[in-house]
Short mmCIF file of C-alpha atoms and ligand atoms in Angstrom, two decimals:
data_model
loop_
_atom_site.label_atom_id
_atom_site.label_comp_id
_atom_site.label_asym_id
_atom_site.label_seq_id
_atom_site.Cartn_x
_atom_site.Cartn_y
_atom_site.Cartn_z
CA UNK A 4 0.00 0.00 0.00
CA UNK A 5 1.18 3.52 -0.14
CA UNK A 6 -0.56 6.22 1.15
CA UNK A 7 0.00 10.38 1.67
CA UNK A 8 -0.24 11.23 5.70
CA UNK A 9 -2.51 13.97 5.16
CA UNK A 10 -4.95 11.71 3.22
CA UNK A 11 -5.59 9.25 5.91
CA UNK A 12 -3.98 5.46 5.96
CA UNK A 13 -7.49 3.89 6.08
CA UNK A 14 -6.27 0.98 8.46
CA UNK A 15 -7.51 0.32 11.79
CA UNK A 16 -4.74 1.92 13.88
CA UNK A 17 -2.24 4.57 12.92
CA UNK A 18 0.96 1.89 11.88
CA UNK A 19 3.47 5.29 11.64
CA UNK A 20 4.91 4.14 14.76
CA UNK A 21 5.00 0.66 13.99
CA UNK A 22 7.35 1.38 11.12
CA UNK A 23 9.55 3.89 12.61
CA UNK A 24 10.75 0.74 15.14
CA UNK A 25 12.14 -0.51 17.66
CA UNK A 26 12.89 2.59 19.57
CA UNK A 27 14.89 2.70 22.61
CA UNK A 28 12.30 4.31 25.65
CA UNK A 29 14.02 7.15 27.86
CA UNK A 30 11.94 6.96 30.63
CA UNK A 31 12.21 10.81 31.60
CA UNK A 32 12.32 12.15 35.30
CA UNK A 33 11.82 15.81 35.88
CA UNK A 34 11.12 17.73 38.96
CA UNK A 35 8.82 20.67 38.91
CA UNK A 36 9.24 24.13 40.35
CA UNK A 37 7.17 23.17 42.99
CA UNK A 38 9.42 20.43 44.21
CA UNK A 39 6.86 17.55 43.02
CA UNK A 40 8.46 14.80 41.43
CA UNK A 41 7.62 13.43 37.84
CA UNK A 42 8.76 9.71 35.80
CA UNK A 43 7.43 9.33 31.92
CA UNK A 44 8.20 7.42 29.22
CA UNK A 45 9.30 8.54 25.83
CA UNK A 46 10.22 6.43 22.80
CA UNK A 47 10.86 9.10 20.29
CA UNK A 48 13.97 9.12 22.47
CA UNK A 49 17.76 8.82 20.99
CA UNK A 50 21.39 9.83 21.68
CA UNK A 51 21.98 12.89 19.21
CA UNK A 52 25.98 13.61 19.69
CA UNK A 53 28.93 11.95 21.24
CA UNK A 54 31.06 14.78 21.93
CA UNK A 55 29.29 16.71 24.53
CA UNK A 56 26.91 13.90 24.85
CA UNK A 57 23.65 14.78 23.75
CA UNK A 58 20.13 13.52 24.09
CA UNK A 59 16.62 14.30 22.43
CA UNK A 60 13.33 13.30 22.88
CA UNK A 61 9.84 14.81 21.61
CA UNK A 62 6.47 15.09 23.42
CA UNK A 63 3.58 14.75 21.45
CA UNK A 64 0.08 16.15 22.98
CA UNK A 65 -0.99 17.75 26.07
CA UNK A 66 -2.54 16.90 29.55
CA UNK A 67 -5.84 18.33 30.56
CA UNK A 68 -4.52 20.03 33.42
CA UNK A 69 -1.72 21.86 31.42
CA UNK A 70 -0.88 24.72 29.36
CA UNK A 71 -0.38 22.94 25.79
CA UNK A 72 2.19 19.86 26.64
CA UNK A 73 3.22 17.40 28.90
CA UNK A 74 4.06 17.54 32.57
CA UNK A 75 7.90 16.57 31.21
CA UNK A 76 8.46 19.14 29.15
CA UNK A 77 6.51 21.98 31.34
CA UNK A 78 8.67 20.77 34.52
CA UNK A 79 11.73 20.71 32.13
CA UNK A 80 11.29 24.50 30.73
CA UNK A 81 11.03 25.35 34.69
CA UNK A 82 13.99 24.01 35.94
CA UNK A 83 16.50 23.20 32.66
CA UNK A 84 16.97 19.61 33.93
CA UNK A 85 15.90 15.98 33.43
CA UNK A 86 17.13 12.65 33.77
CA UNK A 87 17.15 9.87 31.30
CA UNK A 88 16.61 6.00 32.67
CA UNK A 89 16.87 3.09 30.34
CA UNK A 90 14.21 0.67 30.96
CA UNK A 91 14.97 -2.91 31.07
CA UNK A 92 12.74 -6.04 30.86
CA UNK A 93 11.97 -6.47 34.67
CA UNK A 94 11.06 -2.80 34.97
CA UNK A 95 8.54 -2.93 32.49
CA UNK A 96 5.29 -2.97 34.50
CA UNK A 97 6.97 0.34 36.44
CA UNK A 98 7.54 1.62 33.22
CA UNK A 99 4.31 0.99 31.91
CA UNK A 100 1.90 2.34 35.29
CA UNK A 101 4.20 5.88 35.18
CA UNK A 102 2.75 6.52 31.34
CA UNK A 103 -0.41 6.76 32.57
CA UNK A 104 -2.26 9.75 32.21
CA UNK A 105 -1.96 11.04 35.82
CA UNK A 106 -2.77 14.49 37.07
CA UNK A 107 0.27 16.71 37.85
CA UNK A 108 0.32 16.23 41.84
CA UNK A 109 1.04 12.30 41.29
CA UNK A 110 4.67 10.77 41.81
CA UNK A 111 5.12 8.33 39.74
CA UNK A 112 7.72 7.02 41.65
CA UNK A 113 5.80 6.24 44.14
CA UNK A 114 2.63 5.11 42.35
CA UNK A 115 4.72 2.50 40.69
CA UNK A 116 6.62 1.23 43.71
CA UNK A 117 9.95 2.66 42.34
CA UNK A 118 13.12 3.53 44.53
CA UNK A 119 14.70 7.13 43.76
CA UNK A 120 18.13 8.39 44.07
CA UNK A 121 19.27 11.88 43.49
CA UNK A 122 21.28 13.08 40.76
CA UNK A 123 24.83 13.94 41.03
CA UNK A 124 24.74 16.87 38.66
CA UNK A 125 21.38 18.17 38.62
CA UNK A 126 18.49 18.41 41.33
CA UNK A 127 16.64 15.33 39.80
CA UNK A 128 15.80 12.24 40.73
CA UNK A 129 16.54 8.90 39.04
CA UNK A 130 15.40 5.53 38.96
CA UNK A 131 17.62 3.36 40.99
CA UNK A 132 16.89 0.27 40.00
CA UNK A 133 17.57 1.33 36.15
CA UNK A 134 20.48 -0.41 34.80
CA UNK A 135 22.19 3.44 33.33
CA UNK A 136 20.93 6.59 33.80
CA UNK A 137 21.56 9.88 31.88
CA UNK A 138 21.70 13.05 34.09
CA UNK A 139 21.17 16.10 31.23
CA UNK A 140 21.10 20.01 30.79
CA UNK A 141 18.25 21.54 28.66
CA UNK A 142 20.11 22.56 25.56
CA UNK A 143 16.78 23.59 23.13
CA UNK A 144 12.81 23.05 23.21
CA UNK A 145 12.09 23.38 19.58
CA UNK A 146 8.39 23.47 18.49
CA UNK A 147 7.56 21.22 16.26
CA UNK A 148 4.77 21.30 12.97
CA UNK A 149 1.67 20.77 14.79
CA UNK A 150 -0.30 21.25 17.74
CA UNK A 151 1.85 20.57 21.14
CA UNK A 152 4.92 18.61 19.29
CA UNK A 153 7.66 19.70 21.13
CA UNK A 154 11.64 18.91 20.82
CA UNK A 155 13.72 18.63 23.81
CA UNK A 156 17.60 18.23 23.67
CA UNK A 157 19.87 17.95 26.13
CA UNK A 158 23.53 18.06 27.25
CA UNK A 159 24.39 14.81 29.20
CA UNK A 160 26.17 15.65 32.54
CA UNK A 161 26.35 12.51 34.14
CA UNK A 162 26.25 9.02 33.59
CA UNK A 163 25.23 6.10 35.66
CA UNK A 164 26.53 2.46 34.66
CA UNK A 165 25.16 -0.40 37.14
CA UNK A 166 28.27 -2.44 37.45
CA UNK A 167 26.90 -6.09 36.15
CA UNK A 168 26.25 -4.73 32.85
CA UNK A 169 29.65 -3.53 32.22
CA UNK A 170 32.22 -7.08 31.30
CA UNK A 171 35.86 -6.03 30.39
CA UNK A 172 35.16 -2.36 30.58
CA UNK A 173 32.49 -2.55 27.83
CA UNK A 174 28.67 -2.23 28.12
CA UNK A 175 27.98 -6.12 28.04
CA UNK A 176 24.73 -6.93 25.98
CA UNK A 177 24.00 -10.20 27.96
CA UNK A 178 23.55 -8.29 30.83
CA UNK A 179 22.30 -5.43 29.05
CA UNK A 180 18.87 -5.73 27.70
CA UNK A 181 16.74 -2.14 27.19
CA UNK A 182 13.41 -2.82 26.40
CA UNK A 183 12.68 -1.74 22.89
CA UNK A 184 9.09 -0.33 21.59
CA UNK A 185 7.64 -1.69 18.52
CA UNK A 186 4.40 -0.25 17.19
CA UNK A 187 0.70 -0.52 18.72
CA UNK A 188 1.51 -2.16 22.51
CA UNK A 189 4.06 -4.41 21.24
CA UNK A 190 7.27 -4.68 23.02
CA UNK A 191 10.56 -6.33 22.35
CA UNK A 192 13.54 -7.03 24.30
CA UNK A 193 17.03 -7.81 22.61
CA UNK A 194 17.68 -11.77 22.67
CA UNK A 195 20.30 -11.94 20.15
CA UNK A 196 23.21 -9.67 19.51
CA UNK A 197 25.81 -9.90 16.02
CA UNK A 198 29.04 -7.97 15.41
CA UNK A 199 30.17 -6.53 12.07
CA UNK A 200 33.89 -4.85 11.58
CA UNK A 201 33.52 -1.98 9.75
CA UNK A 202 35.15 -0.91 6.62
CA UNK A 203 38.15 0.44 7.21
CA UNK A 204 38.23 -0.64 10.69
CA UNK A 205 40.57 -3.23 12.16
C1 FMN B 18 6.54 2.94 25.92
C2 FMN B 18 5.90 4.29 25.83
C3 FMN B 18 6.48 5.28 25.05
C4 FMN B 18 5.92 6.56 24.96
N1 FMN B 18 6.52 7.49 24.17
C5 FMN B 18 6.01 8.73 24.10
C6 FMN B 18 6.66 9.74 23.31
O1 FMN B 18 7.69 9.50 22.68
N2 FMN B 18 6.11 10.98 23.29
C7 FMN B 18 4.98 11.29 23.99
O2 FMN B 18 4.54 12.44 23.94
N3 FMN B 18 4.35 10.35 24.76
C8 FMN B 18 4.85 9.11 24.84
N4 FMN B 18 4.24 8.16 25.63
C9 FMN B 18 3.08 8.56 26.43
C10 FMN B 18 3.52 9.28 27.71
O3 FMN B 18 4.33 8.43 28.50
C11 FMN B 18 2.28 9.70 28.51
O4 FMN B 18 1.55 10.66 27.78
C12 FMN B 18 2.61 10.25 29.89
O5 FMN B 18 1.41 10.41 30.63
C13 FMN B 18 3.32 11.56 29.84
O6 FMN B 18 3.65 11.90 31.16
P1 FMN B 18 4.04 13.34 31.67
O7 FMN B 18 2.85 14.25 31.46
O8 FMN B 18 4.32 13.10 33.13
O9 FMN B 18 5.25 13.81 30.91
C14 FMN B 18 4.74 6.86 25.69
C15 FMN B 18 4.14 5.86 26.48
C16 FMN B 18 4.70 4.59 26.52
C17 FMN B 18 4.05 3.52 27.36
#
């Protein structure tokens, strides 16, 4: 099939996503002005630049009880700091009860039975139990085309590695399994790993 996004797909359920996959999920903590404590997650999430470090993600949509966007992004714009986790198979029901769509006071930390630990760079919280965690700088909010599609880079600032998933001073993928988001509620986590040398590369 082919079809124009502004014409419609005709098919029971959007499948953009479902295409545009698997896509690592940056499960986002924030902290707003107010001191109340936020966890999200966000698979159009990626790594942008090595050198700083830099991170993006993009909220699409808004909560009833907000001014045009998420409770992310608003709590990011007030305080110019978030925290990445990576989300791995055995925090996947935590993941999944923080994406709910709660009202601003909730802390989804504590809704979904999750341990915090504070940041060493910024004044954030992170997830403990997540097996690396990306402490990051607002860099840019760039509005996107749309209504409330919104941009958010970052400067990485500090990085937590739990120890068991680092083997020989490398990130060790048997250990290391983020949970990956396919399309619709489909979910995959990484069973089976390959290597290639590169071209040009010893
Ligand atoms: C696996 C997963 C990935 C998600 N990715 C996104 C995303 O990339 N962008 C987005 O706007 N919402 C995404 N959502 C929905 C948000 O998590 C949800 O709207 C949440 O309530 C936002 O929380 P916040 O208002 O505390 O930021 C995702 C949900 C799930 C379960």
């Amino acid at each position: 099939m082919f079809y124009r996004p502004e014409d419609g797909h005709g098919l029971p359920h959007n499948p953009f996503n479902a295409i545009v996959a698997p896509r690592p999920i940056g499960w986002i903590s924030t902290r707003g002005a107010d001191g109340s404590e936020n966890l999200a997650p966000y698979s159009f999430f990626n790594a942008v630049a090595y050198t700083p470090p830099q991170v993006m993600f993009a909220s699409t949509g808004a909560k009833a009880d907000r001014d045009g966007t998420k409770d992310s992004v608003t709590n990011i714009r007030d305080t110019g700091v978030f925290c990445v986790n990576l989300v791995e198979y055995a925090l996947k029901d935590a993941m999944n009860q923080t994406s709910g769509p709660w009202s601003r006071e909730v802390d989804e930390f504590t809704d979904a039975g999750l341990e915090r630990s504070e940041c060493a760079t910024i004044p954030c919280s992170r997830v403990t139990a997540a097996p690396a965690s990306l402490e990051c700088r607002l860099t840019q909010v760039v509005p996107l085309k749309g209504k409330a599609n919104f941009l958010v880079l970052g400067e990485v600032t500090g990085i937590h590695i739990r120890d068991n998933i680092l083997t020989n001073g490398m990130i060790d993928p048997t250990t290391y399994a983020p949970l990956a988001r396919m399309g619709y509620r489909d979910y995959a986590k990484v069973e089976e790993v390959f290597s290639m040398n590169r071209p040009g590369q010893s």
